[in-house]
XYZ file of C-alpha atoms in Angstrom:
263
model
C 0.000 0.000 0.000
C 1.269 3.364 -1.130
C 1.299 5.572 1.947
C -0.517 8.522 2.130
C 0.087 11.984 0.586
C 2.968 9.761 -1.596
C 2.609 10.220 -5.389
C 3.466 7.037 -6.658
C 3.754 8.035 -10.152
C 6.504 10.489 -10.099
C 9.865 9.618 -9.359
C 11.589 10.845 -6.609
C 15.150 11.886 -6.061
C 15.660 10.505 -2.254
C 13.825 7.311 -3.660
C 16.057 6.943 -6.735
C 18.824 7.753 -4.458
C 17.630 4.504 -2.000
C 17.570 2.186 -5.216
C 20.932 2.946 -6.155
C 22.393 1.974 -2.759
C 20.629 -1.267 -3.408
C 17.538 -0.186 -0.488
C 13.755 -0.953 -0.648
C 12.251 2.395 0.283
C 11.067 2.985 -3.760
C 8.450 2.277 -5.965
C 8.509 1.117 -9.458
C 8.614 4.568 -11.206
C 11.757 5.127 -8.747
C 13.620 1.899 -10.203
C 12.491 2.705 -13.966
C 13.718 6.121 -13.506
C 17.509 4.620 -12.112
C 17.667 1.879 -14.658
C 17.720 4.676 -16.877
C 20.189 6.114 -15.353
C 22.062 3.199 -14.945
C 21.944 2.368 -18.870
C 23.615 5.652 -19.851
C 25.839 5.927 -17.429
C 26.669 2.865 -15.074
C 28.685 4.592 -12.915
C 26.077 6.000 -11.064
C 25.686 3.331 -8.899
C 29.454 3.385 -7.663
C 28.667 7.160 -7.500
C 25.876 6.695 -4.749
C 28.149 4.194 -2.891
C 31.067 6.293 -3.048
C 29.340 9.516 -1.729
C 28.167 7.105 1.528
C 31.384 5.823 2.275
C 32.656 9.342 1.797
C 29.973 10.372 4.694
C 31.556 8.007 6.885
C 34.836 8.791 6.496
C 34.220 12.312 6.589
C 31.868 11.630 9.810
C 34.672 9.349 11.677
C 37.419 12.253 10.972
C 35.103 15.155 12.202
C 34.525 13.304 15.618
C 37.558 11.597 16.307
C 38.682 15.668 16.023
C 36.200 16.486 18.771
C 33.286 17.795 16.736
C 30.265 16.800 18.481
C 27.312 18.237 16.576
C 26.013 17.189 12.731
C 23.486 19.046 10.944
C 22.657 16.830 7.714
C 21.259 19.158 5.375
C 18.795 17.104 2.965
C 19.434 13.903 4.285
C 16.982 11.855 2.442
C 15.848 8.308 3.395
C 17.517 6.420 6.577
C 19.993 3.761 5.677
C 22.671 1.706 6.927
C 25.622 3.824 8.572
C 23.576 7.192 9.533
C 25.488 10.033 10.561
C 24.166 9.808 14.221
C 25.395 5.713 14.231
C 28.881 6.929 12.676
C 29.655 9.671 14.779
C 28.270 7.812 17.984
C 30.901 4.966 17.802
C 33.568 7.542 17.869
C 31.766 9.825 20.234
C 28.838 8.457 21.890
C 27.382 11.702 23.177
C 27.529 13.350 19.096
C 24.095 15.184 18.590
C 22.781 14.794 14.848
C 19.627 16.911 12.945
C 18.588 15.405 10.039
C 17.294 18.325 7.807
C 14.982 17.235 4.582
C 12.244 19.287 2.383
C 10.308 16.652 1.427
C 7.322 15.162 4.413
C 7.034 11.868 3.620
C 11.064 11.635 4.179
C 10.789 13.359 7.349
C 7.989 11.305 8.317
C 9.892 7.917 7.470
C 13.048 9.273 8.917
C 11.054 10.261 12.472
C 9.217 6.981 12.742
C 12.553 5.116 12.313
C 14.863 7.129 14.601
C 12.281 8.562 17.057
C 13.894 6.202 19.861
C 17.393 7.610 19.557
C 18.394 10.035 21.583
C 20.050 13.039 20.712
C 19.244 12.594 16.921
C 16.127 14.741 15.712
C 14.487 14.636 12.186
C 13.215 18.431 11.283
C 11.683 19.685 8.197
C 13.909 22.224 6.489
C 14.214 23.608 3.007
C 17.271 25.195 1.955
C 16.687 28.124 0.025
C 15.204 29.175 3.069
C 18.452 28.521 5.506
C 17.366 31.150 8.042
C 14.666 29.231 8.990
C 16.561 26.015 9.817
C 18.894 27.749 12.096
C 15.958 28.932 13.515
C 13.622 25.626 13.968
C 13.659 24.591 17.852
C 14.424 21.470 17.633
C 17.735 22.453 15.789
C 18.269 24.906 18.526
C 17.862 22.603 21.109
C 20.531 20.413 19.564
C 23.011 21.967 17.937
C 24.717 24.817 20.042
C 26.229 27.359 17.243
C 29.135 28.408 20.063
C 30.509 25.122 19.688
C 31.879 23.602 16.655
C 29.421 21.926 14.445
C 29.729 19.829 11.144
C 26.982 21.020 8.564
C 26.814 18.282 6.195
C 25.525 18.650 2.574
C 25.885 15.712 0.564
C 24.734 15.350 -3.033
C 22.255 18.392 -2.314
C 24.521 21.393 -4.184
C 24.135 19.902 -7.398
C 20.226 20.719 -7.621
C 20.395 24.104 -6.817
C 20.834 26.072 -9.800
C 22.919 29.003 -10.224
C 20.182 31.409 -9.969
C 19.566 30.514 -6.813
C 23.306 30.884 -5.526
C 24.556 28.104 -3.944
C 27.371 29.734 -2.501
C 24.883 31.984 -0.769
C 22.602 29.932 0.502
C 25.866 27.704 2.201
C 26.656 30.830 3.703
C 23.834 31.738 4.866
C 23.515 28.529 6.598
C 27.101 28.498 7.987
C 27.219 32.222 8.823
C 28.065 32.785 12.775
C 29.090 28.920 13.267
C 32.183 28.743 15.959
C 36.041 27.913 14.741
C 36.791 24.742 14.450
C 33.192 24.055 12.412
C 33.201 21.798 9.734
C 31.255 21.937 6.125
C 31.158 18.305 4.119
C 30.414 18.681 0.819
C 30.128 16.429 -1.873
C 28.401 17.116 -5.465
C 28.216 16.043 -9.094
C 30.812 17.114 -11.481
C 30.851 17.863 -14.784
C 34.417 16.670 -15.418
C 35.069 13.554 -16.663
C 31.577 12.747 -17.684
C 30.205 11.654 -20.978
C 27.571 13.651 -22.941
C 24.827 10.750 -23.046
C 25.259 10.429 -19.341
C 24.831 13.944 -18.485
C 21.849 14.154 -20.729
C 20.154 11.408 -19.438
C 20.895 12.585 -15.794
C 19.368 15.583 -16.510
C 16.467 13.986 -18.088
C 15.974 11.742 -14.995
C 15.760 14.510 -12.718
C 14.254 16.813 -14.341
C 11.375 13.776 -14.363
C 11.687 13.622 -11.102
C 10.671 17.800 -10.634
C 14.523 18.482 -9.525
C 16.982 19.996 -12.524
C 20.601 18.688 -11.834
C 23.526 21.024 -11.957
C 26.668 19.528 -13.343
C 29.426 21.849 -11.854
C 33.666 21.824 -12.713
C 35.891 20.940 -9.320
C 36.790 24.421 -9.045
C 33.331 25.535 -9.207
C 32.613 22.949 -6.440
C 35.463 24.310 -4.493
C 34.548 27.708 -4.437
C 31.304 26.382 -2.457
C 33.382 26.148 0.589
C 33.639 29.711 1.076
C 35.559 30.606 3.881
C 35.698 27.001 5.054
C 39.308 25.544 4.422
C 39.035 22.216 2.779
C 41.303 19.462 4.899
C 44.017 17.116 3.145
C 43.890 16.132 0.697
C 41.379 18.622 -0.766
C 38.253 18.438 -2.878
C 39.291 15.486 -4.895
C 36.509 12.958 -6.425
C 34.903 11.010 -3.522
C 36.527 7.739 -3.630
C 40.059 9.965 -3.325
C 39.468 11.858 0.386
C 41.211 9.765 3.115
C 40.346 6.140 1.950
C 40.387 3.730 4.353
C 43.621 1.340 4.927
C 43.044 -1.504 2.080
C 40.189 -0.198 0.381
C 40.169 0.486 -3.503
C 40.161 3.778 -4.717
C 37.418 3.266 -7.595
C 38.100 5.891 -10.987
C 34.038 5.486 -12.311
C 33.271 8.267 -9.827
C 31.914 11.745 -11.155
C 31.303 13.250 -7.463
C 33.633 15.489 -6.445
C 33.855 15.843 -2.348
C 35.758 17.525 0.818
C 35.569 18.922 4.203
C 36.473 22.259 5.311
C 36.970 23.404 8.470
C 36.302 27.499 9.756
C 39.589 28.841 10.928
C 40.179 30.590 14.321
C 39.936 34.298 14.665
């Protein structure tokens, strides 16, 4: 049964997102729309796979560094390794706000972590940023005077231009406390083929969100006054791999973490 208030017949990004990583939290228009995908450009499922590990990597770094507090901004659907259940077995007191625009993933997300505490689900929409700084459950978990990772993961790259992406991360990071962290990670345009780009596009733009293919130095000029960490905004698979693992090349997500210097 299709829960309520879900359209059924329109793809959805979190949803195609969830069928990449190989979940069940999609419906048959979300799988047509990633087999598509898939066809033209095969790579996109060692894309989605790449930006997770990435998040955990990223995630393990930030806490092991003493960074307590995670604001996920567009989260999308739970799945396995969640910020909150990364950061927590490197610091088990870690607070995490999961930020998403669209109810029904806010409503999955609550029902499945409303047990945990310290880890809120909020709705949020980014072109509005003001307002998620200003939501009270964010304020009653995440303490701006103390360093706080604002994570933004595969979100950039459907914001076009005219809305100004660089503006709308600052506007969400403005006032944070040294020592903050932003974790970006976002589709390039390097690297990829014509038919896959078109068919991306296509995909999304099925799915009501455009997609915004962007160069690596566009992407790093999204960190703003953030300082990205060794070894820089590199393609996902590249930032701090773990001892052992294979560094895949069919990647087109480019990825970091800066950090906000000192006064």
């Amino acid at each position: 049964m299709t829960p309520a208030g879900v359209d059924a017949t329109v793809p959805n990004v979190a949803r195609i997102y969830d069928y990449l990583l190989g979940g069940k939290d999609n419906f048959e228009v979300d799988r047509k729309a990633a087999e598509a995908l898939l066809a033209a450009a095969p790579e996109a499922a060692v894309t989605a796979r790449a930006n997770r590990a990435f998040l955990g990597r990223a995630v393990r770094a930030l806490a092991a560094g003493g960074v307590r507090q995670f604001l996920d901004v567009g989260a999308g659907l739970p799945t396995r390794a969640n910020v909150h259940e990364v950061a927590r077995r490197v610091a088990p007191d870690a607070r995490t706000v999961y930020v998403d625009h669209d109810p029904v993933v806010v409503a999955h997300g609550r029902a499945l972590l409303s047990e945990a505490p310290g880890v809120a689900v909020v709705h949020g929409d980014l072109y509005r940023p003001e307002e998620i700084r200003a939501d009270p459950v964010v304020q009653r978990l995440i303490d701006p005077a103390e360093p706080v990772a604002v994570l933004m993961l595969a979100v950039l790259h459907f914001v076009p231009d005219a809305a100004d992406p660089a503006g709308l991360v600052r506007r969400l990071t403005g006032g944070l406390a040294p020592g903050s962290a932003l974790v970006l990670s976002h589709a390039t345009s390097a690297r990829t083929r014509e038919d896959a780009v078109a068919t991306a596009k296509s995909v999304y733009t099925s799915a009501a969100s455009s997609i915004e293919l962007r160069s690596p130095a566009e992407i790093a000029r999204l960190f703003g006054a953030f300082e990205p960490t060794e070894p820089g905004v590199v393609y996902a698979p590249e930032w701090r791999p773990d001892d052992g693992e294979a560094v895949v090349q069919d990647s087109f997500l480019i990825a970091g973490v800066g950090l906000l210097p000192g006064a």
